[in-house]
Short mmCIF file of C-alpha atoms in Angstrom, two decimals:
data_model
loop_
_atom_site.label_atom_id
_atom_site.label_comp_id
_atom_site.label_asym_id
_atom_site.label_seq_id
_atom_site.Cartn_x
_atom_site.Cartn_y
_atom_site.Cartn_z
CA UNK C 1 95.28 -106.80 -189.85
CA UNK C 2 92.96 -109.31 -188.15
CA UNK C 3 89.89 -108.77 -190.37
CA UNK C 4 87.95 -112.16 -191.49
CA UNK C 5 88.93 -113.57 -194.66
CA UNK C 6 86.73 -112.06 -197.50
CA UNK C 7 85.89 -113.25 -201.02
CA UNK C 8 88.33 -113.10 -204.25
CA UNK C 9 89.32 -114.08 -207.28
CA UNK C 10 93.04 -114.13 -206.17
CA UNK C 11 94.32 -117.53 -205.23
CA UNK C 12 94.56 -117.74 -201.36
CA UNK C 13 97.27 -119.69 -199.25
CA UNK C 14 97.08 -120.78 -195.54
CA UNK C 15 100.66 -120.69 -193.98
CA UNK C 16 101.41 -121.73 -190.42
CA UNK C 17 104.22 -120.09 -188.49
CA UNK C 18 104.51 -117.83 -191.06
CA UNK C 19 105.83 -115.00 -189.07
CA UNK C 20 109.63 -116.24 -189.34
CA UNK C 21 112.03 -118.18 -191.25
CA UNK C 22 110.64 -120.31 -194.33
CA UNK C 23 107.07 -119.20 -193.75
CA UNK C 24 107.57 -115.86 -193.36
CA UNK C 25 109.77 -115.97 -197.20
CA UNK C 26 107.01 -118.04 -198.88
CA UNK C 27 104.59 -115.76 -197.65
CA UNK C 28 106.65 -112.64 -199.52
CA UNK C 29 107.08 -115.33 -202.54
CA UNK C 30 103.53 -116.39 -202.47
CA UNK C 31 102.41 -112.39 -202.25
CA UNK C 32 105.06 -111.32 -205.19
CA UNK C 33 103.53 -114.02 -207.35
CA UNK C 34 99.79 -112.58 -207.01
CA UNK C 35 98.32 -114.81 -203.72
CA UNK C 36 96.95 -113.99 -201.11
CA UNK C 37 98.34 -114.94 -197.79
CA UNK C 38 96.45 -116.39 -194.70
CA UNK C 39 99.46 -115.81 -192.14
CA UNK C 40 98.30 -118.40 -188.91
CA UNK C 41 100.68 -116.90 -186.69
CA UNK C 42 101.16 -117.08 -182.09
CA UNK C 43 101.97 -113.99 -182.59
CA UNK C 44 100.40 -110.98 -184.83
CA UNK C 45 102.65 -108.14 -183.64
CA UNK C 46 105.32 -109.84 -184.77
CA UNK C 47 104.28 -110.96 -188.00
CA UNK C 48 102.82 -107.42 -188.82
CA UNK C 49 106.18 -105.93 -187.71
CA UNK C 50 108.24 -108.84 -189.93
CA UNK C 51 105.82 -107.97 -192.82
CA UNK C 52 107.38 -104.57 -192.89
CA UNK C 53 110.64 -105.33 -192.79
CA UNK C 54 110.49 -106.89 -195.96
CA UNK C 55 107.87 -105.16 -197.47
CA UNK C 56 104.94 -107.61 -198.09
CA UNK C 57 101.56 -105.16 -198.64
CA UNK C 58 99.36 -105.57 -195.65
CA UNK C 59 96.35 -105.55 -197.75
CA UNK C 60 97.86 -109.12 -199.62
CA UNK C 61 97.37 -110.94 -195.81
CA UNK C 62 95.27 -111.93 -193.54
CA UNK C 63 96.78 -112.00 -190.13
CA UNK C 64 95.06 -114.49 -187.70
CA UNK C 65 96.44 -116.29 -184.77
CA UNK C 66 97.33 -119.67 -184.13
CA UNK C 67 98.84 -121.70 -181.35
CA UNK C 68 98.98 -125.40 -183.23
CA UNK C 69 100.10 -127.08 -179.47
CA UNK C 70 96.98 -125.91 -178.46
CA UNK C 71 93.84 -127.93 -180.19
CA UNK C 72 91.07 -125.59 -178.76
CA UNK C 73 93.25 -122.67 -180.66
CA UNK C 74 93.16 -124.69 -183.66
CA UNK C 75 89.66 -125.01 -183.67
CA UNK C 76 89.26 -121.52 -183.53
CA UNK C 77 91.57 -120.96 -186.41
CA UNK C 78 89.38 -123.41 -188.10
CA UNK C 79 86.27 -121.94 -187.76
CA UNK C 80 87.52 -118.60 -188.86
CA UNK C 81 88.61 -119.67 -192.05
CA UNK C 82 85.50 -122.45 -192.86
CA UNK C 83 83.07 -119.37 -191.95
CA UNK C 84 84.83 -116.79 -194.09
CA UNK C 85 83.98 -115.78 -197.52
CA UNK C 86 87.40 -116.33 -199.03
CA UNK C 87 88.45 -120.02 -200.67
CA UNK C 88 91.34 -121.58 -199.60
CA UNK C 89 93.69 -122.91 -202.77
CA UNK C 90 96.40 -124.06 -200.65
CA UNK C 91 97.11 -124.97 -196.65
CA UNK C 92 100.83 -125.20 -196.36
CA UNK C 93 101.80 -126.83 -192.35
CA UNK C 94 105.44 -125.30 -192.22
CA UNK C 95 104.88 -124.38 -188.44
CA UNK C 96 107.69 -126.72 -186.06
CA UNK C 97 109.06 -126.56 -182.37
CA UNK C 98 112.20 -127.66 -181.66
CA UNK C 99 113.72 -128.05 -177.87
CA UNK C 100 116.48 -130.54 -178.12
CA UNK C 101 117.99 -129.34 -174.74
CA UNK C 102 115.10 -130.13 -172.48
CA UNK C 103 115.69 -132.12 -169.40
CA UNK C 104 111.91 -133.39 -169.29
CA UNK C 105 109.23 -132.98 -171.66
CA UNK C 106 107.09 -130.09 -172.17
CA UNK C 107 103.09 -130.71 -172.24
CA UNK C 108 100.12 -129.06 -174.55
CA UNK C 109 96.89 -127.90 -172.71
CA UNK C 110 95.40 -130.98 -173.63
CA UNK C 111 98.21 -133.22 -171.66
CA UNK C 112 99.91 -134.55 -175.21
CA UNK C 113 104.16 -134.32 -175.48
CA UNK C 114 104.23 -130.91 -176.61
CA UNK C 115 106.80 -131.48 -180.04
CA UNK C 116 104.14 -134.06 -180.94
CA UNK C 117 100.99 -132.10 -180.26
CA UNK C 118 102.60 -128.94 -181.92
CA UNK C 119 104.01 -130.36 -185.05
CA UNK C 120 101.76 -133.20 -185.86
CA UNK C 121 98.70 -133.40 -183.87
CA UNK C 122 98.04 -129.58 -184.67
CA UNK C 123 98.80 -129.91 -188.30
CA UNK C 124 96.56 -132.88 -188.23
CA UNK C 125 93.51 -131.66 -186.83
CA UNK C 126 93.78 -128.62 -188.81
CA UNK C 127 94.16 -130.02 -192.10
CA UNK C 128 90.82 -132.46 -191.31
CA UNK C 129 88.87 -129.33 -190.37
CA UNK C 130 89.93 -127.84 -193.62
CA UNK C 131 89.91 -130.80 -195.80
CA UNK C 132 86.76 -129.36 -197.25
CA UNK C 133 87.29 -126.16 -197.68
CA UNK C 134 90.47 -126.93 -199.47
CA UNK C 135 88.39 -129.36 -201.56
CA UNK C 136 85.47 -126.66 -203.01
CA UNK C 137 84.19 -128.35 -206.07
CA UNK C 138 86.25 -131.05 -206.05
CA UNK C 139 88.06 -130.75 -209.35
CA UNK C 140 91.35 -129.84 -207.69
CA UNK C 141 91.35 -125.56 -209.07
CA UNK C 142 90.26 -123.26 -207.09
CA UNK C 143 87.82 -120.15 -209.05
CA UNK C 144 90.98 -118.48 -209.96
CA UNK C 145 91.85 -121.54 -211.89
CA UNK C 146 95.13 -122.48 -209.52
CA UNK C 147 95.95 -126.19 -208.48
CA UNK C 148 94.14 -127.17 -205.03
CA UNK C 149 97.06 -128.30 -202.56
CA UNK C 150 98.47 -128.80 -198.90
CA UNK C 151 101.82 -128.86 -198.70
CA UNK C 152 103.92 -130.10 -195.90
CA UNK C 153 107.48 -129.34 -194.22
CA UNK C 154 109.23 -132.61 -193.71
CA UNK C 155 113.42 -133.14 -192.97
CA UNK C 156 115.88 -135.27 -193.64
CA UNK C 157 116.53 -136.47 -190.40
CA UNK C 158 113.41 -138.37 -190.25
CA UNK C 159 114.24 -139.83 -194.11
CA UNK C 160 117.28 -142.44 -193.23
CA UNK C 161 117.07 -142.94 -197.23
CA UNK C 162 118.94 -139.95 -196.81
CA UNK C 163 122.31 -139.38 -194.68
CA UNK C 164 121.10 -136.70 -192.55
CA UNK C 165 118.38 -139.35 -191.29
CA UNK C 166 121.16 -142.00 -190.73
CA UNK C 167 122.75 -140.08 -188.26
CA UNK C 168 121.81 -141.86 -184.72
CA UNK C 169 122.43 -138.41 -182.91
CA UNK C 170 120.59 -138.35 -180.74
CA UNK C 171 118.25 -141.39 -182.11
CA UNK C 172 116.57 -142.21 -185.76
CA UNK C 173 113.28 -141.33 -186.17
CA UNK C 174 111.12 -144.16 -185.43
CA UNK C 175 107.51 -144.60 -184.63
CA UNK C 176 108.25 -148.29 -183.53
CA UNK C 177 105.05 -149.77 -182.37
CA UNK C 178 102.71 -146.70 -182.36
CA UNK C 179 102.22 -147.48 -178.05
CA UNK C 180 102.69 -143.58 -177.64
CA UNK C 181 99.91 -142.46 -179.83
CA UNK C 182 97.62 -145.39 -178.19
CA UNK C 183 98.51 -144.04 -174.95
CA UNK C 184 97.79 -140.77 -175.61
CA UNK C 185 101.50 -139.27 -174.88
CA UNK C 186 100.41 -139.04 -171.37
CA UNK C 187 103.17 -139.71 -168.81
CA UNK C 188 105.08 -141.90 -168.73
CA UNK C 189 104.53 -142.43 -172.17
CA UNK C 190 105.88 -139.25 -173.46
CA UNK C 191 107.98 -140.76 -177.34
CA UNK C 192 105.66 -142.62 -180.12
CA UNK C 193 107.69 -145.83 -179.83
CA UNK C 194 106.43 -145.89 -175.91
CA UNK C 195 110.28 -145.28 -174.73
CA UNK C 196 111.58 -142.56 -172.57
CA UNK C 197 111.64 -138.75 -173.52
CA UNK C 198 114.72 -137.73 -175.99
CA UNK C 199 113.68 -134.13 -177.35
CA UNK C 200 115.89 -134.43 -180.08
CA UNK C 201 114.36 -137.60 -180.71
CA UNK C 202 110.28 -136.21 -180.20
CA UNK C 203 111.23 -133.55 -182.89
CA UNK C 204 112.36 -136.18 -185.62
CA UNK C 205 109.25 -138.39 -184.91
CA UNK C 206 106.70 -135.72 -185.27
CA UNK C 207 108.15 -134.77 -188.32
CA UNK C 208 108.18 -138.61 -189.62
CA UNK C 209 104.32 -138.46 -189.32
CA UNK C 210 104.08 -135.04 -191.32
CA UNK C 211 105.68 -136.66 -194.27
CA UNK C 212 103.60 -139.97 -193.61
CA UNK C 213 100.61 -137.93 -193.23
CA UNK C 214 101.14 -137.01 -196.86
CA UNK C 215 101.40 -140.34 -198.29
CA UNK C 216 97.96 -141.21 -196.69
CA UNK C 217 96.25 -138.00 -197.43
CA UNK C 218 97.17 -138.71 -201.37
CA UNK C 219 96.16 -142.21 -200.64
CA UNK C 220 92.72 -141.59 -198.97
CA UNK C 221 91.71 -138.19 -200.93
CA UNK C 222 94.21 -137.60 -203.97
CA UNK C 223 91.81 -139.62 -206.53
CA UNK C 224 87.93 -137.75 -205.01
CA UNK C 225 88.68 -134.38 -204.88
CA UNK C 226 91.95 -133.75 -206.68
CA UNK C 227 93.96 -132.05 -204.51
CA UNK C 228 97.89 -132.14 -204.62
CA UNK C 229 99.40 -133.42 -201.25
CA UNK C 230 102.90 -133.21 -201.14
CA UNK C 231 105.79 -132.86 -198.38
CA UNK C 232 109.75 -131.23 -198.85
CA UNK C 233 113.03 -130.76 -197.63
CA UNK C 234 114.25 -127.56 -199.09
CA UNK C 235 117.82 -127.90 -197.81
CA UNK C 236 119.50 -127.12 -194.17
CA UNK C 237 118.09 -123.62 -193.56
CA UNK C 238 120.83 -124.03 -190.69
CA UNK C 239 120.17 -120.48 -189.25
CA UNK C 240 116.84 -120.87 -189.41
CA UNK C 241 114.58 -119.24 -185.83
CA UNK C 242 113.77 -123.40 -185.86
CA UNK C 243 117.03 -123.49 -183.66
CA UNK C 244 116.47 -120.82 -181.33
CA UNK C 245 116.15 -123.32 -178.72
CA UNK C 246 119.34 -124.90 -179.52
CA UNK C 247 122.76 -124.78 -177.55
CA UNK C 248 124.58 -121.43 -178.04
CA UNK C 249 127.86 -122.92 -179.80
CA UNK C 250 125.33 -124.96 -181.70
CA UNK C 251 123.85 -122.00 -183.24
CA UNK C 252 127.27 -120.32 -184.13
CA UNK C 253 129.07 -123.86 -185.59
CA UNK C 254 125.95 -125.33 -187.32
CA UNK C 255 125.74 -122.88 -190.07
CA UNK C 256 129.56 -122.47 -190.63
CA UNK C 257 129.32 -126.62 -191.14
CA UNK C 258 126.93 -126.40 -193.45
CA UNK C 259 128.16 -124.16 -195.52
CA UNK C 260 131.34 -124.75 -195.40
CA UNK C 261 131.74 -128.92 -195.18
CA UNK C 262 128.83 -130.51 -196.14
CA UNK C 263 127.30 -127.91 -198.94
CA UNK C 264 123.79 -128.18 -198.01
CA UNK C 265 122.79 -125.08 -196.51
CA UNK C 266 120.07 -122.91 -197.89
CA UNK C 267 119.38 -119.36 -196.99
CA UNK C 268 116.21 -118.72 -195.72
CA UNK C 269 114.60 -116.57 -198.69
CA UNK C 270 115.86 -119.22 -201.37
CA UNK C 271 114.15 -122.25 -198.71
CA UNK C 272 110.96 -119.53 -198.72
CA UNK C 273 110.77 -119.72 -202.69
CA UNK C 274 111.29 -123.34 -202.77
CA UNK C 275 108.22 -123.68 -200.84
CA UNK C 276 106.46 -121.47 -202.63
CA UNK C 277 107.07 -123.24 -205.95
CA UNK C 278 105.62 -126.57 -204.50
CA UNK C 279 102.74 -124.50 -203.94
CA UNK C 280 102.31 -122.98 -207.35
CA UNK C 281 104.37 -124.89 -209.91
CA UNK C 282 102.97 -126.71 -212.56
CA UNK C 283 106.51 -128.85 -212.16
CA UNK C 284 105.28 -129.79 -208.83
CA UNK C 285 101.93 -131.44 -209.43
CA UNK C 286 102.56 -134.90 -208.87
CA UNK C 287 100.81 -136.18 -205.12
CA UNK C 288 102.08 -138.32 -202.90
CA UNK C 289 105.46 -137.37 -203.08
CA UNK C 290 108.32 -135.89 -200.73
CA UNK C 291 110.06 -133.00 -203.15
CA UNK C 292 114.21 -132.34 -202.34
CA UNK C 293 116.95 -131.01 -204.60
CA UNK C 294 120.17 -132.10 -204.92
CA UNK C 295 123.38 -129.99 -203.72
CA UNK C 296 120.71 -127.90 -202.36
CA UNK C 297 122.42 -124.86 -201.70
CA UNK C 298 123.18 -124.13 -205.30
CA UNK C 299 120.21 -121.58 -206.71
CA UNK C 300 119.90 -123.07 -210.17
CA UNK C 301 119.35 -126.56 -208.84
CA UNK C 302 116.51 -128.91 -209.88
CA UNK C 303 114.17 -130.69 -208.03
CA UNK C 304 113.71 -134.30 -208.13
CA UNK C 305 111.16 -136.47 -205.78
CA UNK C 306 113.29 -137.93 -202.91
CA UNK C 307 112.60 -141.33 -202.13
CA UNK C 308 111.58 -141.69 -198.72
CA UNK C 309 112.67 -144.99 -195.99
CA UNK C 310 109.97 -147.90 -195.37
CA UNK C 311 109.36 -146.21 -192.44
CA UNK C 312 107.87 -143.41 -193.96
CA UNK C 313 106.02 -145.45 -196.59
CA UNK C 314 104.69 -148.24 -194.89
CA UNK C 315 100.92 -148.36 -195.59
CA UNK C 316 99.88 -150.51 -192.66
CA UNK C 317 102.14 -148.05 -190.21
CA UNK C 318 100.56 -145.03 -192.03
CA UNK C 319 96.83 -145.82 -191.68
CA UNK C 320 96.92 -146.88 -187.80
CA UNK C 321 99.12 -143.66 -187.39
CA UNK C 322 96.19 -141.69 -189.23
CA UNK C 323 93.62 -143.52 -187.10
CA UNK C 324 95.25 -143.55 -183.77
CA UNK C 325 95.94 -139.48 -184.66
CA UNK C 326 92.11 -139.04 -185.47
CA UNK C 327 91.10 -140.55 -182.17
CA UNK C 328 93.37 -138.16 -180.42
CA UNK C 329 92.18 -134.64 -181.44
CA UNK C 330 88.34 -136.44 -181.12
CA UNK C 331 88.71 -136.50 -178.23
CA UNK C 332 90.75 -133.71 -176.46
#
């Protein structure tokens, strides 16, 4: 189950936190439509045992593990993969943590706010260390003739394009001034803006630099080695294992609302195939973009590329994000 990635022909994807939830259904999508599946995963017990229960073959994954808060993990991970005979087609960053009912923050073995370090620090060093893997020849297929891409998770609360990232529950997302990340999210400094901890808060800004990630990947690799970066919100997965962490009556009401008065939730198998079209669609080959679909629950709807707020898109915010970011996992 933990064997090192060997060679083939069949395209291979790299799926974080891809023992539950959205991973876990892309990674049966991915396998049903021929791929193989790299599952980077805290736990392999658990993603063996969740493998079963739906049925994926075992001999269609590789099972390694993967702790993203922890950077000396994700080196590891790293080195596995860049070692290993087996070409990497696609790296799709889908892990998250999400602890909106902490008092005080939690920290990553480094000393970095823990929702940060987990959701975008992680994804970030990993997808440098595997930039050029990912790349191979640099014509954008891999030797089984599939699109190169990375694909990341974003959400709508960290759009406020969107209504969902209106909402000022508990705060918008906002990187303000960038003084967290040029601290180094060291206490007291614990929030990107440099104010004090709100976990709800934490969650929505680390997500804000996945999907501006994306914009400067595309900007500062798209055109040399024709990869396909791209970020989505597949709708509200509302009982996703994302909320574990949330209040109790949250967990019951949130789904029922979702369903019921607002429309947008998605079950977590049709969210899994979503994801896994992004990956393999030929409809999803523009880069640089943020994929949604509208009245998302419905099966038979289409996507369209959501527009995303200046927040998300400014260039000047995105490369000293990318650069401040860099500096970070240098040096921890």
């Amino acid at each position: 189950m933990t064997a090192t990635p060997s060679a083939s022909s069949t395209p291979t994807a790299v799926v974080t936190g891809a023992s539950s939830g959205i991973g876990l259904y892309a990674t049966d999508a991915l396998v049903k439509r021929g791929w193989h599946v790299v599952m980077a995963v805290r736990d392999l017990n658990k993603a063996g045992k969740a493998c079963d229960s739906l049925g994926i073959p075992l001999d269609r994954l590789t099972i390694l593990p993967l702790d993203l808060g922890d950077l000396d993990c994700v080196r590891v991970l790293a080195n596995a993969l860049n070692s290993g005979n087996r070409p990497i087609d696609a790296l799709v960053c889908n892990a998250a943590t999400y602890r909106p009912t902490l008092k005080q923050p939690l920290w990553s073995p480094q000393g970095y706010e823990l929702s940060m370090a987990t959701n975008h620090l992680g994804h970030f060093l990993l997808i440098n260390l595997l930039l050029e893997k990912l790349k191979g020849n640099g014509s954008g297929k891999g030797s089984s003739g599939v699109q190169k891409r990375l694909v990341i998770l974003g959400t709508v609360t960290a759009n406020s394009r969107e209504l969902g990232g209106k909402i000022p529950i508990p705060a918008p997302a906002n990187l303000g001034d960038l003084s967290g990340f040029a601290c180094g999210f060291k206490a007291p400094i614990t929030m990107a803006n440099g104010k004090v901890f709100r976990p709800g808060k934490a969650y929505k800004d680390s997500k804000l630099c996945n999907m501006i990630t994306v914009r400067e990947l595309h900007r500062r690799f798209h055109e040399q080695t024709g990869i396909v970066f791209s970020s989505l919100y597949p709708g509200c997965v509302a009982d996703s294992p994302l909320f574990r962490h949330s209040f109790k009556a949250f967990q019951r009401i949130f789904p029922w609302f979702q369903k019921t008065i607002t429309g947008g939730y998605v079950s977590q198998p049709l969210a899994g195939e979503r994801l896994a079209d992004v990956v393999t669609d030929p409809a999803f080959s523009a880069s640089g973009v943020h994929w949604s679909w509208g009245n998302r629950q419905k099966k038979n709807r289409k996507q369209f590329v959501q527009e995303l707020s200046e927040k998300a898109s400014d260039a000047t915010t995105a490369a000293r994000m990318w650069e401040l970011s860099m500096k970070l996992v240098a040096t921890a």
